[in-house]
Coordinates of N, CA and C in Angstrom, one line a residue:
M794 N 0.9 -1.2 -0.2 CA 0.3 0.2 -0.3 C 0.8 1.3 0.1
P795 N 0.5 2.1 -0.8 CA 1.2 3.3 -0.9 C 1.3 4.2 0.7
N796 N 2.4 4.8 0.6 CA 2.7 5.2 2.3 C 2.6 7.0 2.0
L797 N 1.3 7.1 2.6 CA 0.8 8.7 2.5 C 1.6 9.8 3.2
E798 N 2.3 8.9 4.3 CA 3.0 9.9 5.1 C 4.2 10.7 4.3
I799 N 4.5 9.6 3.2 CA 5.5 10.7 2.2 C 5.2 11.9 1.9
D800 N 4.0 11.9 1.0 CA 3.5 13.0 0.5 C 3.2 14.2 1.8
N801 N 2.8 13.8 2.8 CA 2.3 14.3 3.8 C 3.5 15.2 4.4
N802 N 4.7 14.4 4.3 CA 5.7 15.3 5.1 C 7.2 15.1 4.3
R803 N 6.9 15.6 3.0 CA 8.1 15.6 2.5 C 9.3 16.3 2.5
Y804 N 9.0 17.2 3.7 CA 9.8 18.3 3.9 C 11.1 17.7 5.0
K805 N 10.5 16.3 5.5 CA 11.4 15.7 6.5 C 12.4 15.0 5.7
F806 N 12.5 14.5 4.6 CA 13.4 13.8 3.6 C 14.3 14.8 3.4
L807 N 13.6 16.0 2.8 CA 14.4 17.1 2.0 C 15.5 17.7 3.2
N808 N 15.0 18.0 4.4 CA 15.8 18.6 5.1 C 16.9 17.7 5.5
K809 N 17.2 16.4 5.2 CA 18.1 15.5 5.6 C 19.3 15.4 4.4
I810 N 18.8 15.9 3.1 CA 19.6 15.7 2.2 C 19.9 17.0 1.4
R811 N 19.3 18.1 2.0 CA 19.3 19.6 1.5 C 20.6 19.8 1.0
N812 N 21.7 19.4 1.9 CA 23.3 19.9 1.6 C 23.6 19.2 0.5
E813 N 23.5 18.1 0.2 CA 23.9 17.5 -1.0 C 23.0 17.8 -2.6
F814 N 21.5 17.7 -1.8 CA 20.7 17.9 -2.9 C 19.8 19.1 -2.8
P815 N 20.5 20.2 -3.2 CA 19.9 21.5 -2.8 C 18.5 21.8 -3.6
E816 N 18.4 21.4 -5.0 CA 17.4 21.6 -5.9 C 16.1 20.7 -5.9
L817 N 15.1 21.4 -5.3 CA 13.6 20.6 -5.5 C 13.0 21.0 -6.8
L818 N 12.8 19.8 -7.2 CA 11.8 20.0 -8.8 C 10.5 19.6 -8.5
I819 N 9.7 20.3 -8.3 CA 8.1 20.1 -8.2 C 7.5 19.6 -9.5
P820 N 6.8 18.5 -9.3 CA 6.1 18.1 -10.9 C 5.0 18.7 -11.0
K821 N 4.7 19.3 -12.2 CA 3.9 20.3 -12.6 C 2.5 19.5 -12.9
V822 N 1.2 20.2 -12.6 CA -0.1 19.6 -12.2 C -0.7 19.8 -13.8
K823 N -1.1 18.9 -14.8 CA -1.8 19.0 -16.0 C -3.1 18.2 -16.1
F824 N -3.7 18.5 -17.0 CA -5.1 17.8 -17.0 C -5.1 16.4 -17.1
N825 N -5.6 15.7 -16.7 CA -5.7 14.0 -16.7 C -4.3 13.5 -16.2
D826 N -3.5 14.3 -15.5 CA -2.5 13.6 -15.0 C -2.5 12.6 -14.2
D827 N -1.6 11.8 -13.6 CA -1.9 10.9 -12.4 C -2.1 12.0 -11.2
P828 N -2.6 11.7 -10.3 CA -2.8 12.5 -8.9 C -1.7 12.8 -8.4
L829 N -1.7 13.9 -7.9 CA -0.3 14.9 -7.5 C 0.7 13.8 -6.4
P830 N 0.1 12.8 -5.5 CA 1.0 12.2 -4.6 C 1.7 11.1 -5.4
L831 N 1.2 10.5 -6.6 CA 1.6 9.5 -7.4 C 2.9 9.9 -8.1
R832 N 3.1 11.2 -8.7 CA 4.2 11.9 -9.3 C 5.3 11.9 -8.4
L833 N 6.6 12.1 -9.3 CA 8.1 11.9 -8.6 C 8.2 13.5 -8.6
Y834 N 8.5 13.4 -7.0 CA 9.2 14.9 -6.8 C 10.8 14.4 -7.0
K835 N 11.5 15.6 -7.5 CA 13.2 15.4 -7.7 C 13.7 16.3 -7.0
Y836 N 14.9 15.7 -6.4 CA 15.8 16.3 -5.5 C 17.1 16.2 -6.2
Q837 N 17.9 17.2 -6.7 CA 19.0 17.3 -7.6 C 20.1 18.2 -6.9
T838 N 21.7 17.5 -7.2 CA 22.7 18.3 -6.9 C 22.8 19.5 -7.7
E839 N 23.5 20.2 -7.6 CA 23.6 21.8 -7.9 C 24.4 21.6 -9.6
N840 N 25.1 20.5 -9.7 CA 25.7 20.7 -11.0 C 24.9 19.5 -11.7
G841 N 23.9 18.9 -11.3 CA 22.8 17.9 -12.1 C 23.3 16.6 -12.3
E842 N 24.4 16.1 -11.7 CA 24.8 15.1 -12.2 C 24.4 13.5 -11.0
R843 N 23.5 14.1 -10.1 CA 22.8 13.1 -9.1 C 21.5 13.6 -8.9
L844 N 20.8 12.7 -8.9 CA 19.3 12.8 -8.9 C 18.4 11.9 -8.0
I845 N 17.5 12.2 -7.1 CA 16.7 11.5 -6.3 C 15.3 11.8 -6.9
Q846 N 14.3 10.7 -7.2 CA 13.2 11.0 -7.2 C 12.5 10.1 -6.4
S847 N 11.3 10.5 -5.8 CA 10.5 9.9 -4.8 C 8.9 10.1 -5.3
S848 N 8.1 9.4 -4.8 CA 6.9 9.6 -4.7 C 6.2 8.7 -3.4
I849 N 4.9 8.4 -3.3 CA 4.6 7.6 -2.2 C 4.7 6.3 -2.3
S850 N 5.1 5.6 -3.5 CA 5.3 4.3 -4.1 C 6.5 4.1 -4.4
Q851 N 7.4 5.0 -4.4 CA 8.7 4.9 -5.4 C 9.9 5.6 -4.8
F852 N 11.3 5.0 -4.9 CA 12.4 5.4 -4.7 C 13.4 5.4 -5.8
D853 N 13.8 6.5 -6.5 CA 14.8 6.0 -7.6 C 16.1 7.1 -7.2
Y854 N 17.5 6.3 -7.5 CA 18.4 7.6 -7.3 C 19.3 7.2 -8.6
T855 N 19.7 8.1 -9.4 CA 20.1 8.2 -10.6 C 22.0 9.0 -10.4
T856 N 22.6 8.7 -11.2 CA 23.7 9.3 -11.4 C 24.4 9.4 -12.9
H857 N 24.9 10.3 -13.1 CA 25.2 10.8 -14.5 C 26.7 10.2 -14.8
K858 N 27.4 10.3 -13.8 CA 28.8 10.0 -13.4 C 28.8 8.5 -12.6
Y859 N 28.9 7.6 -13.3 CA 29.3 6.4 -12.6 C 30.6 6.3 -12.1
P860 N 30.1 6.0 -10.5 CA 31.6 5.9 -9.8 C 32.1 4.5 -9.8
G861 N 31.6 3.4 -10.3 CA 31.9 2.0 -10.2 C 30.7 1.5 -9.4
F862 N 30.5 0.3 -9.5 CA 29.5 -0.3 -8.8 C 29.3 -0.2 -7.1
K863 N 30.6 -0.5 -6.6 CA 30.9 -0.3 -5.4 C 30.5 0.9 -4.5
E864 N 31.0 2.0 -5.4 CA 30.8 3.1 -4.7 C 29.3 3.5 -4.9
F865 N 28.6 3.2 -6.3 CA 27.3 3.2 -6.4 C 26.4 2.7 -5.4
T866 N 26.7 1.6 -5.2 CA 26.0 0.9 -4.2 C 25.6 1.5 -2.9
K867 N 27.0 1.9 -2.4 CA 27.2 3.0 -1.1 C 26.5 4.1 -1.1
E868 N 26.6 4.5 -2.2 CA 25.6 5.8 -1.9 C 24.2 5.8 -2.2
T869 N 23.6 4.5 -2.9 CA 22.3 4.2 -3.1 C 21.9 4.0 -1.7
L870 N 22.5 2.9 -1.0 CA 22.0 2.4 0.2 C 22.0 3.3 1.3
E871 N 22.9 4.4 1.2 CA 22.9 5.5 2.4 C 21.7 6.2 2.4
L872 N 21.4 6.8 0.9 CA 20.1 7.5 0.6 C 18.9 6.8 0.9
L873 N 18.8 5.7 0.4 CA 17.7 4.5 0.6 C 17.5 4.6 2.1
N874 N 18.3 4.2 2.8 CA 18.0 3.8 4.4 C 17.4 5.3 5.2
T875 N 18.2 6.5 4.6 CA 17.9 7.6 5.2 C 16.4 8.0 4.8
F876 N 15.8 7.7 3.7 CA 14.4 7.6 3.1 C 13.7 7.0 3.6
C877 N 14.0 5.6 3.9 CA 13.1 4.4 4.6 C 13.0 4.8 6.1
K878 N 14.2 5.2 6.9 CA 14.0 5.6 8.3 C 13.1 6.9 8.3
T879 N 13.4 7.7 7.8 CA 12.3 8.9 7.7 C 10.7 8.6 7.7
Y880 N 10.3 7.6 6.8 CA 9.1 7.3 6.8 C 8.8 5.9 7.2
K881 N 9.7 5.3 8.2 CA 9.2 4.0 8.7 C 9.1 3.0 7.8
I882 N 9.9 2.8 6.7 CA 9.6 1.8 5.8 C 10.6 0.7 6.2
E883 N 10.0 -0.5 6.4 CA 10.7 -1.7 6.5 C 11.0 -2.8 5.2
H884 N 9.9 -2.7 4.5 CA 9.9 -3.7 3.2 C 9.6 -3.1 2.3
L885 N 10.1 -3.5 1.0 CA 10.0 -3.1 -0.4 C 9.2 -4.2 -1.2
K886 N 8.9 -4.0 -2.5 CA 8.2 -5.2 -3.2 C 8.9 -5.1 -4.9
R887 N 9.7 -4.3 -4.9 CA 10.6 -4.4 -6.1 C 11.8 -3.7 -6.2
T888 N 12.7 -4.2 -6.6 CA 14.1 -3.4 -6.7 C 14.4 -3.4 -8.0
G889 N 15.2 -2.5 -8.5 CA 15.7 -2.5 -10.1 C 17.1 -1.8 -10.2
L890 N 18.0 -2.0 -10.9 CA 19.2 -1.5 -11.2 C 19.0 -1.4 -12.6
R891 N 19.3 0.2 -13.2 CA 19.3 0.3 -14.7 C 20.7 0.9 -15.1
Y892 N 21.4 0.4 -16.0 CA 22.8 0.7 -16.6 C 22.4 1.2 -18.1
I893 N 22.9 2.5 -18.3 CA 22.9 2.8 -19.9 C 24.2 3.3 -20.2
N894 N 24.6 2.8 -21.5 CA 26.0 3.1 -21.9 C 25.8 3.6 -23.3
Q895 N 26.4 4.5 -23.7 CA 26.7 4.9 -25.3 C 28.0 4.9 -25.7
I896 N 28.0 4.0 -27.1 CA 29.2 4.0 -27.7 C 29.1 4.8 -28.8
N897 N 30.1 5.5 -29.0 CA 30.4 6.3 -30.3 C 31.2 5.6 -31.3
I898 N 30.6 5.4 -32.7 CA 31.2 4.7 -33.7 C 31.4 5.6 -34.7
D899 N 32.5 5.1 -35.6 CA 32.7 5.7 -36.6 C 32.0 5.4 -38.0
E900 N 32.0 6.1 -38.9 CA 31.0 5.8 -40.1 C 31.3 4.7 -40.8
S901 N 32.3 4.0 -40.6 CA 32.7 2.8 -41.5 C 32.5 1.5 -40.4
S902 N 32.0 1.8 -39.4 CA 31.5 0.6 -38.7 C 30.1 0.4 -38.5
T903 N 29.7 -0.9 -38.5 CA 28.5 -1.2 -38.0 C 27.9 -1.6 -36.6
L904 N 26.7 -2.0 -36.4 CA 26.6 -2.4 -35.2 C 27.0 -3.6 -34.8
T905 N 27.3 -4.3 -35.8 CA 27.7 -5.8 -35.3 C 29.2 -5.7 -35.3
D906 N 29.8 -4.8 -35.5 CA 31.3 -4.6 -35.3 C 31.7 -4.7 -33.5
Y907 N 30.5 -4.0 -33.0 CA 30.6 -4.0 -31.6 C 29.8 -5.0 -30.7
L908 N 28.7 -5.1 -31.3 CA 28.0 -6.1 -30.3 C 27.5 -7.3 -31.2
K909 N 27.5 -8.6 -30.6 CA 27.0 -9.8 -31.2 C 25.4 -9.9 -31.3
I910 N 25.1 -8.9 -32.2 CA 23.7 -9.1 -32.4 C 23.5 -9.3 -34.3
E911 N 22.5 -10.2 -34.7 CA 22.5 -10.0 -36.3 C 21.9 -8.9 -36.3
L912 N 22.2 -8.6 -37.7 CA 21.5 -7.3 -38.5 C 21.4 -7.8 -39.9
H913 N 20.3 -8.3 -40.3 CA 19.9 -8.6 -41.8 C 19.2 -7.3 -42.6
T914 N 19.8 -7.0 -43.4 CA 19.4 -6.1 -44.4 C 18.9 -6.5 -45.9
P915 N 18.1 -5.9 -46.6 CA 17.6 -6.2 -48.0 C 19.0 -6.1 -48.8
L916 N 19.2 -6.7 -49.9 CA 20.5 -7.2 -50.3 C 21.1 -5.9 -51.0
K917 N 20.4 -4.8 -51.3 CA 21.1 -3.8 -52.0 C 21.2 -2.6 -50.7
I918 N 21.0 -2.8 -49.8 CA 21.2 -1.8 -48.3 C 22.2 -2.4 -47.7
S919 N 23.2 -1.2 -47.4 CA 24.3 -1.7 -46.5 C 24.2 -1.5 -44.9
P920 N 24.6 -2.4 -43.7 CA 24.4 -2.1 -42.9 C 24.8 -0.4 -42.5
N921 N 25.8 -0.1 -42.9 CA 26.6 0.9 -42.7 C 25.7 2.4 -43.0
D922 N 24.7 1.8 -43.7 CA 23.5 3.3 -44.5 C 22.5 3.2 -43.4
I923 N 22.4 2.3 -42.3 CA 21.2 2.2 -41.6 C 21.5 3.5 -40.4
M924 N 20.5 4.3 -40.7 CA 20.5 5.5 -39.6 C 20.0 5.4 -38.0
K925 N 19.1 4.3 -38.1 CA 18.6 4.3 -37.0 C 18.1 2.8 -36.8
H926 N 18.3 2.2 -35.9 CA 17.9 0.7 -35.6 C 17.7 0.5 -34.4
Q927 N 16.8 -0.1 -33.7 CA 16.3 -0.4 -32.3 C 15.9 -1.9 -31.9
Y928 N 16.1 -2.3 -30.7 CA 15.9 -3.6 -30.7 C 15.3 -3.8 -29.1
E929 N 14.4 -4.3 -28.7 CA 14.2 -4.6 -27.4 C 13.7 -6.0 -27.2
T930 N 14.0 -6.3 -25.8 CA 13.6 -7.7 -25.4 C 13.7 -7.9 -23.9
Y931 N 12.9 -8.9 -23.3 CA 13.0 -9.1 -21.9 C 13.5 -10.9 -21.7
L932 N 14.3 -10.7 -20.4 CA 14.7 -11.9 -20.3 C 14.6 -12.3 -18.7
R933 N 13.9 -13.7 -18.9 CA 14.0 -14.1 -17.4 C 15.6 -14.7 -16.9
L934 N 16.3 -14.1 -15.7 CA 17.5 -14.5 -15.3 C 17.2 -14.7 -13.8
D935 N 17.4 -15.8 -13.6 CA 17.5 -16.1 -12.1 C 16.3 -15.7 -11.3
K936 N 16.6 -14.5 -10.6 CA 15.4 -14.1 -9.8 C 14.6 -13.2 -10.1
G937 N 15.3 -12.7 -11.5 CA 14.7 -11.3 -11.9 C 14.6 -11.2 -13.5
T938 N 13.8 -10.1 -14.0 CA 13.5 -10.2 -15.4 C 14.5 -8.6 -15.7
L939 N 15.5 -9.1 -16.7 CA 16.0 -8.0 -17.5 C 15.5 -7.5 -18.9
R940 N 15.0 -6.3 -18.7 CA 14.9 -5.4 -19.9 C 16.3 -5.2 -21.0
L941 N 16.1 -5.5 -22.0 CA 17.6 -5.1 -22.9 C 17.0 -4.4 -24.0
F942 N 17.5 -2.9 -24.3 CA 17.1 -2.2 -25.4 C 18.7 -1.7 -25.9
V943 N 18.9 -1.8 -27.3 CA 19.7 -1.6 -28.1 C 19.2 -0.6 -29.1
Q944 N 19.7 0.7 -29.4 CA 19.6 1.3 -30.5 C 20.6 1.9 -30.9
L945 N 20.8 2.0 -32.7 CA 21.8 2.6 -33.1 C 21.1 3.7 -33.7
Q946 N 21.8 4.9 -33.7 CA 21.1 6.3 -33.8 C 22.1 7.5 -34.5
Q947 N 21.7 8.7 -35.2 CA 22.6 9.4 -35.2 C 22.4 10.8 -34.4
I948 N 23.2 11.2 -33.4 CA 22.9 12.1 -32.6 C 24.1 13.4 -33.0
D949 N 23.7 14.6 -33.1 CA 24.5 15.3 -33.5 C 25.4 15.1 -34.6
S950 N 25.2 14.6 -35.7 CA 25.9 14.0 -36.9 C 26.8 12.9 -36.4
K951 N 26.7 12.3 -35.2 CA 27.5 11.3 -34.7 C 26.7 10.3 -34.4
R952 N 27.3 8.9 -34.9 CA 26.7 7.7 -35.3 C 26.8 6.7 -33.6
V953 N 25.8 6.6 -32.6 CA 25.7 6.0 -31.4 C 25.0 5.1 -31.1
I954 N 25.4 4.0 -30.3 CA 25.0 2.6 -30.1 C 24.6 2.9 -28.4
T955 N 23.2 2.8 -28.2 CA 23.0 3.1 -26.8 C 22.4 1.8 -26.6
L956 N 23.2 1.1 -25.3 CA 23.0 -0.2 -24.5 C 22.0 0.3 -23.2
D957 N 20.8 0.0 -23.3 CA 19.9 0.2 -21.8 C 19.5 -1.1 -21.4
F958 N 20.4 -1.2 -20.1 CA 19.7 -2.7 -19.1 C 18.8 -2.1 -18.0
D959 N 17.9 -2.8 -17.7 CA 16.9 -2.7 -16.6 C 16.8 -3.9 -15.9
Y960 N 17.6 -4.5 -15.0 CA 17.1 -5.8 -14.4 C 16.5 -5.3 -13.1
S961 N 15.0 -6.0 -12.9 CA 14.3 -5.9 -11.4 C 13.9 -7.2 -11.0
I962 N 13.8 -7.1 -9.6 CA 13.5 -8.6 -8.8 C 12.2 -8.0 -8.1
E963 N 11.2 -8.9 -8.1 CA 10.0 -8.3 -7.5 C 9.5 -9.4 -6.6
K964 N 9.3 -9.3 -5.1 CA 8.7 -10.1 -4.2 C 7.5 -9.5 -3.4
T965 N 7.0 -10.4 -3.0 CA 6.0 -9.7 -2.0 C 6.6 -9.2 -0.9
D966 N 7.7 -9.5 -0.5 CA 8.2 -8.9 1.0 C 9.5 -9.0 1.1
M967 N 10.3 -8.0 0.4 CA 11.5 -7.6 0.5 C 12.2 -7.1 1.7
K968 N 13.0 -7.6 2.6 CA 13.4 -6.8 3.8 C 14.4 -5.7 3.2
L969 N 14.6 -4.4 3.9 CA 15.2 -3.5 3.6 C 16.8 -3.9 3.8
E970 N 17.0 -5.0 4.8 CA 18.3 -5.1 5.1 C 18.8 -6.0 3.7
N971 N 18.0 -6.4 3.2 CA 18.7 -7.5 2.1 C 18.9 -7.0 0.7
I972 N 18.5 -5.4 0.6 CA 18.5 -4.6 -0.4 C 20.0 -4.8 -1.3
K973 N 21.3 -4.7 -0.5 CA 22.2 -4.8 -0.9 C 22.5 -6.1 -1.7
K974 N 21.8 -7.0 -1.1 CA 22.1 -8.3 -1.8 C 21.1 -8.6 -3.4
Y975 N 20.3 -7.8 -3.3 CA 19.5 -7.9 -4.8 C 20.3 -6.8 -5.7
M976 N 20.8 -6.0 -5.0 CA 21.5 -5.2 -6.0 C 22.7 -5.9 -6.6
E977 N 23.1 -6.5 -5.9 CA 24.7 -7.6 -6.2 C 24.0 -8.4 -7.4
I978 N 22.9 -9.1 -6.8 CA 22.3 -10.0 -7.9 C 22.1 -9.2 -9.5
S979 N 21.6 -8.3 -9.2 CA 21.2 -7.6 -10.3 C 22.5 -7.0 -11.2
H980 N 23.5 -6.6 -10.5 CA 24.8 -6.2 -11.3 C 25.5 -7.4 -11.8
E981 N 25.4 -8.4 -11.1 CA 25.8 -9.8 -11.4 C 25.3 -10.1 -13.0
K982 N 23.9 -10.0 -13.2 CA 23.3 -10.7 -14.3 C 23.7 -9.6 -15.2
T983 N 23.4 -8.3 -14.9 CA 23.4 -7.3 -16.1 C 24.8 -7.2 -16.8
K984 N 25.8 -7.3 -15.9 CA 27.2 -7.4 -16.3 C 27.4 -8.6 -17.1
G985 N 27.2 -9.7 -16.9 CA 27.6 -11.1 -17.9 C 26.5 -11.0 -19.0
V986 N 25.1 -10.0 -19.0 CA 24.7 -10.3 -20.4 C 25.4 -9.0 -21.0
F987 N 25.9 -8.0 -20.4 CA 26.8 -6.8 -21.4 C 28.1 -7.4 -21.9
L988 N 28.7 -8.1 -21.2 CA 30.0 -8.6 -21.5 C 29.7 -9.9 -22.8
S989 N 28.7 -10.6 -22.7 CA 28.4 -11.7 -23.7 C 28.2 -10.8 -25.0
L990 N 27.7 -9.9 -24.8 CA 27.4 -8.8 -26.1 C 28.6 -8.5 -27.0
L991 N 29.5 -8.3 -26.3 CA 30.6 -7.7 -26.8 C 31.5 -8.5 -27.7
T992 N 31.8 -8.0 -28.7 CA 32.7 -8.5 -30.1 C 34.1 -8.4 -29.5
D993 N 34.8 -9.1 -30.3 CA 36.3 -9.5 -29.8 C 36.8 -8.0 -30.1
K994 N 36.5 -7.4 -31.3 CA 37.1 -6.2 -31.8 C 36.7 -5.0 -30.7
Y995 N 35.6 -5.0 -30.4 CA 35.1 -4.0 -29.2 C 36.2 -4.2 -28.0
R996 N 36.1 -5.6 -27.6 CA 36.8 -5.6 -26.4 C 37.9 -5.0 -26.6
K997 N 39.0 -5.2 -27.8 CA 40.5 -4.7 -27.6 C 40.4 -3.5 -27.8
S998 N 39.4 -2.6 -28.2 CA 39.3 -1.1 -28.3 C 38.9 -0.6 -26.8
L999 N 38.6 -1.4 -25.9 CA 38.3 -0.8 -24.5 C 39.4 -0.8 -23.9
K1000 N 39.6 0.3 -23.2 CA 40.9 0.4 -22.5 C 40.4 -0.3 -20.9
E1001 N 39.2 0.0 -20.3 CA 39.1 -0.5 -19.3 C 37.3 -1.0 -19.0
I1002 N 37.1 -2.0 -18.4 CA 35.5 -2.2 -18.2 C 35.4 -1.8 -16.6
Q1003 N 34.4 -1.1 -16.5 CA 33.9 -0.7 -14.8 C 33.6 -1.9 -14.5
R1004 N 34.0 -1.7 -13.1 CA 33.0 -3.1 -12.4 C 32.5 -2.6 -11.4

């Protein structure tokens, strides 16, 4: 059940994180939108690199400058614990870990030079001539579900491959003390799929794969 205490006392959490996240972005009200308590309030750092979003039934933490999984887990758990203690939340129903990576590729390369994904085209069309291509699939992996989205597109005259991984675990009663374990499972499964997609050519071009 949604926790209405969150909506009635948003200032309690804001006061605890204000030094790190001083910018509060309040959702705009539009006709036929969700009720206001269901919309996400956003708390952002001054440089915009880190963002917290919360509603009566959701908590998200996003960073645009990935510090590595160990540090990211530490940051997430500290903020989540603060949020849950503020509103006396002891159990969750769903956890998710999302990772988005963009790969800049040159004009002479194709999607399959970087990823082990088959790309079939009509006889007279070269894969190099494809300006936009996207692929989405859902995989059942161990305790959760992985959504994989791959897109090849032109951004500001550059060819870019976007890899979007979203691994979620849903259970009726997830204890707060076990969230770190669920994050580790999500990271392990996502990393495994990510590495399995990379071609040998792309692996050689990488100086380092963040752990």
